[in-house]
Amino acid sequence: MRAIAITVAILLLAYLLPTAYLNYSEPVLKWDWASIDLDDLSFPEGFIWGVASAAHQVEGGHTGNNWAAWEQGSYPDGRPHILNNEETGAACEHWERYPEDIRLMQELGVSSYRFSVSWSKIMPQEGVIDSVALQHYVDVCDSLAAVGISPMVTLHHFEHPLWFEEKGAFEKVENIGHFVHFSDAVFNALKDRVTFWCTINEPAVFVIAAYFDGNFPPGKQDPQLAAIVLKNLFKAHVAVYQHLKSLPGGERAQIGIVKNMHQIDPVNEWSLLDRLLARTVNNGFNGSFITTFRDGHYRFHFPTLVDEAEAIADAPSTLDFVGLNYYSHNGMAFSPDLDEALKTRMYPGETPTDMTYTIYPEGLYRAIQEISVLGRPIIITENGIADAKDDRRGDFIRRYIYAVSKAIEDGYDVRGFHYWSLTDNFEWDLGYGQRFGLYHVDFATQKRTLREGSKEFQRIVKAHSNWPDR
Ligand code: FCB
């Protein structure tokens, strides 16, 4: 009897001690918001306040890219892929209405606009540059400059020409040269107007959606291929960085990549199996980026599913800054059934957004900590909330920006913050239902209206800008 009791006690301790230790050393960070003064904010001089968008989501008029084909059912499976069969169509008509949208930016008081240039519009066919399309972005930059707003340009934001997709896109390392060629054309056209360049937006998000879950074009579900594409995207970043730096004007350019540090946390912190699973997935999604850009070593590993590794020795020397996108975290719960185990879950006990994740401002603080191991200046390139009712946006803004301010106060080198997004727009496979805009868009009339909750952003930007009111 006694022996049984001792064995049970030992087993319990063997379980409880490591879990208690992990809960202490790797807690899912939680703050006591009731005791926090959300107005206690401070930002260094020259802190960049901005808004962000992406070409395919706002411009309208995309016909020859991977997304247009995906929306219209021209991939081999022949079916449309967007929720409710929506298509991007005219989107926010930002291509024509950018002067109006720049006025909205002025109304907010921001000093930076992060947007992407459309590869499929600039290079509709292989090797062919559409000079009118390129000139469009020159005009956008000039219009921004005229009102004192700096452009930040993203070269690849989930969208590329169909001819590139048909060649196998980033599945093939030999295709990287096409992306370098495109980047070269854009850089030469815009380099006198643009300081900050983002090569690739959220490589891991793109790859998981396009090659693992199959929700983004080309809709494949092949973990090993996903790991190869991710590696090739990192190599593509390195190639573009090195090429642009070698061009006249390259030394003045600030070039970085954009990483979404969405965390994967255990649903039950007292379950070692949940922890192990969350850690493994997190290592793939976030760890592969960190080891590549800190150590020059790429590895994507998930037992029984995928193992891909290769040195990318130059990667650590190819970041002038790192772009950080952050929205939230998800929970993982262990199950012996792999499909069940790999389901990401809404983290329990937190307020949901309209997306499949919660409001988790502490996570932005953690993301800043996590990415700071790269030792580079951090610019927050996206943060925002889908909130159609606008009943959480104001609070969201105050809390996430508080997290940024606290990180800066604690010594982390954060230089700027871009809100996603200026206006409602086309949220990829989820279509127009997800309302991320500071400005509501009535897509029937294209009327933009500042949301109540967004006024918190406007207020904070105006109070913490070194820029005179424009
Ligand atoms: C990010 C994307 C951006 C937008 C936001 C909501 O993952 O970079 O285009 O869709 O999510």
mmCIF file of N, CA, C and O in Angstrom, residues 197-247:
data_model
loop_
_atom_site.group_PDB
_atom_site.id
_atom_site.type_symbol
_atom_site.label_atom_id
_atom_site.label_comp_id
_atom_site.label_asym_id
_atom_site.label_seq_id
_atom_site.Cartn_x
_atom_site.Cartn_y
_atom_site.Cartn_z
ATOM 1 N N TRP A 197 12.025 49.390 -47.541
ATOM 2 C CA TRP A 197 11.593 48.329 -48.453
ATOM 3 C C TRP A 197 11.358 47.048 -47.668
ATOM 4 O O TRP A 197 12.219 46.618 -46.897
ATOM 5 N N CYS A 198 10.198 46.430 -47.900
ATOM 6 C CA CYS A 198 9.931 45.101 -47.336
ATOM 7 C C CYS A 198 9.975 44.133 -48.510
ATOM 8 O O CYS A 198 9.227 44.311 -49.476
ATOM 9 N N THR A 199 10.828 43.134 -48.441
ATOM 10 C CA THR A 199 10.920 42.205 -49.571
ATOM 11 C C THR A 199 9.674 41.336 -49.669
ATOM 12 O O THR A 199 8.952 41.361 -50.662
ATOM 13 N N ILE A 200 9.421 40.564 -48.603
ATOM 14 C CA ILE A 200 8.332 39.579 -48.662
ATOM 15 C C ILE A 200 7.487 39.691 -47.404
ATOM 16 O O ILE A 200 8.014 39.765 -46.291
ATOM 17 N N ASN A 201 6.173 39.702 -47.605
ATOM 18 C CA ASN A 201 5.255 39.767 -46.484
ATOM 19 C C ASN A 201 4.939 38.369 -45.954
ATOM 20 O O ASN A 201 4.510 37.501 -46.710
ATOM 21 N N GLU A 202 5.186 38.175 -44.677
ATOM 22 C CA GLU A 202 4.747 36.973 -43.947
ATOM 23 C C GLU A 202 4.966 35.669 -44.708
ATOM 24 O O GLU A 202 3.997 34.949 -45.029
ATOM 25 N N PRO A 203 6.219 35.305 -44.978
ATOM 26 C CA PRO A 203 6.461 34.067 -45.726
ATOM 27 C C PRO A 203 5.755 32.848 -45.112
ATOM 28 O O PRO A 203 5.148 32.061 -45.847
ATOM 29 N N ALA A 204 5.795 32.710 -43.800
ATOM 30 C CA ALA A 204 5.221 31.489 -43.197
ATOM 31 C C ALA A 204 3.699 31.456 -43.309
ATOM 32 O O ALA A 204 3.112 30.396 -43.523
ATOM 33 N N VAL A 205 3.046 32.611 -43.182
ATOM 34 C CA VAL A 205 1.583 32.650 -43.308
ATOM 35 C C VAL A 205 1.204 32.228 -44.731
ATOM 36 O O VAL A 205 0.324 31.392 -44.957
ATOM 37 N N PHE A 206 1.904 32.815 -45.697
ATOM 38 C CA PHE A 206 1.650 32.512 -47.106
ATOM 39 C C PHE A 206 1.821 31.010 -47.367
ATOM 40 O O PHE A 206 0.966 30.355 -47.981
ATOM 41 N N VAL A 207 2.927 30.469 -46.865
ATOM 42 C CA VAL A 207 3.260 29.078 -47.153
ATOM 43 C C VAL A 207 2.290 28.108 -46.465
ATOM 44 O O VAL A 207 1.842 27.128 -47.065
ATOM 45 N N ILE A 208 1.950 28.391 -45.226
ATOM 46 C CA ILE A 208 1.027 27.490 -44.520
ATOM 47 C C ILE A 208 -0.330 27.499 -45.236
ATOM 48 O O ILE A 208 -0.954 26.465 -45.442
ATOM 49 N N ALA A 209 -0.778 28.707 -45.629
ATOM 50 C CA ALA A 209 -2.093 28.798 -46.274
ATOM 51 C C ALA A 209 -2.070 28.203 -47.684
ATOM 52 O O ALA A 209 -3.032 27.558 -48.113
ATOM 53 N N ALA A 210 -0.982 28.420 -48.409
ATOM 54 C CA ALA A 210 -0.951 28.023 -49.824
ATOM 55 C C ALA A 210 -0.511 26.578 -50.033
ATOM 56 O O ALA A 210 -0.904 25.950 -51.026
ATOM 57 N N TYR A 211 0.294 26.031 -49.112
ATOM 58 C CA TYR A 211 0.881 24.705 -49.351
ATOM 59 C C TYR A 211 0.617 23.691 -48.247
ATOM 60 O O TYR A 211 1.001 22.539 -48.359
ATOM 61 N N PHE A 212 -0.003 24.142 -47.155
ATOM 62 C CA PHE A 212 -0.271 23.200 -46.062
ATOM 63 C C PHE A 212 -1.781 23.051 -45.863
ATOM 64 O O PHE A 212 -2.328 21.974 -45.978
ATOM 65 N N ASP A 213 -2.457 24.201 -45.628
ATOM 66 C CA ASP A 213 -3.916 24.146 -45.471
ATOM 67 C C ASP A 213 -4.632 24.154 -46.812
ATOM 68 O O ASP A 213 -5.774 23.703 -46.921
ATOM 69 N N GLY A 214 -4.000 24.758 -47.802
ATOM 70 C CA GLY A 214 -4.611 24.796 -49.137
ATOM 71 C C GLY A 214 -5.684 25.865 -49.317
ATOM 72 O O GLY A 214 -6.492 25.785 -50.240
ATOM 73 N N ASN A 215 -5.687 26.891 -48.466
ATOM 74 C CA ASN A 215 -6.704 27.955 -48.587
ATOM 75 C C ASN A 215 -6.307 29.100 -49.516
ATOM 76 O O ASN A 215 -7.145 29.901 -49.904
ATOM 77 N N PHE A 216 -5.033 29.246 -49.770
ATOM 78 C CA PHE A 216 -4.527 30.267 -50.693
ATOM 79 C C PHE A 216 -4.036 29.555 -51.953
ATOM 80 O O PHE A 216 -3.661 28.385 -51.890
ATOM 81 N N PRO A 217 -4.002 30.257 -53.073
ATOM 82 C CA PRO A 217 -3.450 29.614 -54.273
ATOM 83 C C PRO A 217 -1.975 29.277 -54.066
ATOM 84 O O PRO A 217 -1.288 30.043 -53.408
ATOM 85 N N PRO A 218 -1.486 28.141 -54.551
ATOM 86 C CA PRO A 218 -2.140 27.191 -55.455
ATOM 87 C C PRO A 218 -2.934 26.086 -54.747
ATOM 88 O O PRO A 218 -3.289 25.094 -55.402
ATOM 89 N N GLY A 219 -3.230 26.238 -53.462
ATOM 90 C CA GLY A 219 -4.128 25.297 -52.790
ATOM 91 C C GLY A 219 -3.578 23.894 -52.632
ATOM 92 O O GLY A 219 -4.323 22.925 -52.678
ATOM 93 N N LYS A 220 -2.271 23.771 -52.429
ATOM 94 C CA LYS A 220 -1.702 22.427 -52.259
ATOM 95 C C LYS A 220 -1.684 22.057 -50.770
ATOM 96 O O LYS A 220 -1.699 22.942 -49.910
ATOM 97 N N GLN A 221 -1.670 20.774 -50.505
ATOM 98 C CA GLN A 221 -1.588 20.313 -49.111
ATOM 99 C C GLN A 221 -0.441 19.330 -49.015
ATOM 100 O O GLN A 221 -0.637 18.126 -49.019
ATOM 101 N N ASP A 222 0.756 19.878 -48.961
ATOM 102 C CA ASP A 222 1.967 19.069 -49.050
ATOM 103 C C ASP A 222 3.011 19.662 -48.102
ATOM 104 O O ASP A 222 3.741 20.588 -48.461
ATOM 105 N N PRO A 223 3.081 19.141 -46.858
ATOM 106 C CA PRO A 223 3.953 19.744 -45.837
ATOM 107 C C PRO A 223 5.414 19.872 -46.272
ATOM 108 O O PRO A 223 6.055 20.896 -46.016
ATOM 109 N N GLN A 224 5.923 18.849 -46.954
ATOM 110 C CA GLN A 224 7.336 18.921 -47.336
ATOM 111 C C GLN A 224 7.550 20.044 -48.360
ATOM 112 O O GLN A 224 8.507 20.814 -48.262
ATOM 113 N N LEU A 225 6.622 20.153 -49.300
ATOM 114 C CA LEU A 225 6.721 21.230 -50.290
ATOM 115 C C LEU A 225 6.600 22.589 -49.591
ATOM 116 O O LEU A 225 7.316 23.542 -49.917
ATOM 117 N N ALA A 226 5.713 22.674 -48.607
ATOM 118 C CA ALA A 226 5.561 23.924 -47.850
ATOM 119 C C ALA A 226 6.907 24.341 -47.254
ATOM 120 O O ALA A 226 7.315 25.506 -47.345
ATOM 121 N N ALA A 227 7.606 23.376 -46.690
ATOM 122 C CA ALA A 227 8.898 23.682 -46.054
ATOM 123 C C ALA A 227 9.933 24.123 -47.092
ATOM 124 O O ALA A 227 10.778 24.977 -46.824
ATOM 125 N N ILE A 228 9.828 23.564 -48.301
ATOM 126 C CA ILE A 228 10.759 23.953 -49.376
ATOM 127 C C ILE A 228 10.438 25.377 -49.847
ATOM 128 O O ILE A 228 11.330 26.204 -50.036
ATOM 129 N N VAL A 229 9.153 25.677 -50.010
ATOM 130 C CA VAL A 229 8.772 27.015 -50.474
ATOM 131 C C VAL A 229 9.200 28.060 -49.438
ATOM 132 O O VAL A 229 9.709 29.127 -49.792
ATOM 133 N N LEU A 230 9.021 27.746 -48.168
ATOM 134 C CA LEU A 230 9.429 28.701 -47.126
ATOM 135 C C LEU A 230 10.937 28.977 -47.222
ATOM 136 O O LEU A 230 11.378 30.129 -47.172
ATOM 137 N N LYS A 231 11.686 27.911 -47.406
ATOM 138 C CA LYS A 231 13.142 28.062 -47.553
ATOM 139 C C LYS A 231 13.457 28.920 -48.774
ATOM 140 O O LYS A 231 14.297 29.831 -48.707
ATOM 141 N N ASN A 232 12.761 28.677 -49.870
ATOM 142 C CA ASN A 232 13.027 29.454 -51.087
ATOM 143 C C ASN A 232 12.635 30.920 -50.912
ATOM 144 O O ASN A 232 13.266 31.816 -51.487
ATOM 145 N N LEU A 233 11.592 31.180 -50.141
ATOM 146 C CA LEU A 233 11.209 32.579 -49.896
ATOM 147 C C LEU A 233 12.305 33.284 -49.096
ATOM 148 O O LEU A 233 12.627 34.449 -49.351
ATOM 149 N N PHE A 234 12.880 32.593 -48.130
ATOM 150 C CA PHE A 234 13.984 33.201 -47.376
ATOM 151 C C PHE A 234 15.178 33.456 -48.309
ATOM 152 O O PHE A 234 15.817 34.500 -48.245
ATOM 153 N N LYS A 235 15.424 32.484 -49.185
ATOM 154 C CA LYS A 235 16.526 32.679 -50.144
ATOM 155 C C LYS A 235 16.207 33.838 -51.094
ATOM 156 O O LYS A 235 17.114 34.579 -51.491
ATOM 157 N N ALA A 236 14.952 33.964 -51.463
ATOM 158 C CA ALA A 236 14.554 35.056 -52.358
ATOM 159 C C ALA A 236 14.783 36.397 -51.665
ATOM 160 O O ALA A 236 15.258 37.360 -52.279
ATOM 161 N N HIS A 237 14.460 36.464 -50.382
ATOM 162 C CA HIS A 237 14.731 37.698 -49.638
ATOM 163 C C HIS A 237 16.226 38.034 -49.697
ATOM 164 O O HIS A 237 16.604 39.177 -49.986
ATOM 165 N N VAL A 238 17.049 37.027 -49.422
ATOM 166 C CA VAL A 238 18.497 37.251 -49.409
ATOM 167 C C VAL A 238 18.961 37.739 -50.780
ATOM 168 O O VAL A 238 19.728 38.711 -50.893
ATOM 169 N N ALA A 239 18.464 37.097 -51.837
ATOM 170 C CA ALA A 239 18.880 37.463 -53.201
ATOM 171 C C ALA A 239 18.464 38.895 -53.527
ATOM 172 O O ALA A 239 19.254 39.666 -54.092
ATOM 173 N N VAL A 240 17.246 39.259 -53.167
ATOM 174 C CA VAL A 240 16.780 40.624 -53.470
ATOM 175 C C VAL A 240 17.576 41.631 -52.648
ATOM 176 O O VAL A 240 18.025 42.658 -53.171
ATOM 177 N N TYR A 241 17.765 41.330 -51.385
ATOM 178 C CA TYR A 241 18.528 42.257 -50.530
ATOM 179 C C TYR A 241 19.901 42.513 -51.141
ATOM 180 O O TYR A 241 20.323 43.657 -51.318
ATOM 181 N N GLN A 242 20.586 41.433 -51.464
ATOM 182 C CA GLN A 242 21.962 41.593 -51.954
ATOM 183 C C GLN A 242 21.979 42.323 -53.296
ATOM 184 O O GLN A 242 22.835 43.161 -53.540
ATOM 185 N N HIS A 243 21.003 42.029 -54.135
ATOM 186 C CA HIS A 243 20.968 42.690 -55.440
ATOM 187 C C HIS A 243 20.684 44.189 -55.278
ATOM 188 O O HIS A 243 21.394 45.029 -55.843
ATOM 189 N N LEU A 244 19.661 44.527 -54.518
ATOM 190 C CA LEU A 244 19.306 45.955 -54.384
ATOM 191 C C LEU A 244 20.449 46.732 -53.735
ATOM 192 O O LEU A 244 20.738 47.870 -54.112
ATOM 193 N N LYS A 245 21.104 46.105 -52.767
ATOM 194 C CA LYS A 245 22.213 46.793 -52.104
ATOM 195 C C LYS A 245 23.370 47.065 -53.064
ATOM 196 O O LYS A 245 24.146 47.994 -52.864
ATOM 197 N N SER A 246 23.480 46.226 -54.106
ATOM 198 C CA SER A 246 24.600 46.394 -55.048
ATOM 199 C C SER A 246 24.305 47.477 -56.088
ATOM 200 O O SER A 246 25.184 47.863 -56.852
ATOM 201 N N LEU A 247 23.055 47.947 -56.129
ATOM 202 C CA LEU A 247 22.685 48.948 -57.142
ATOM 203 C C LEU A 247 23.018 50.351 -56.649
ATOM 204 O O LEU A 247 23.088 50.585 -55.438
#
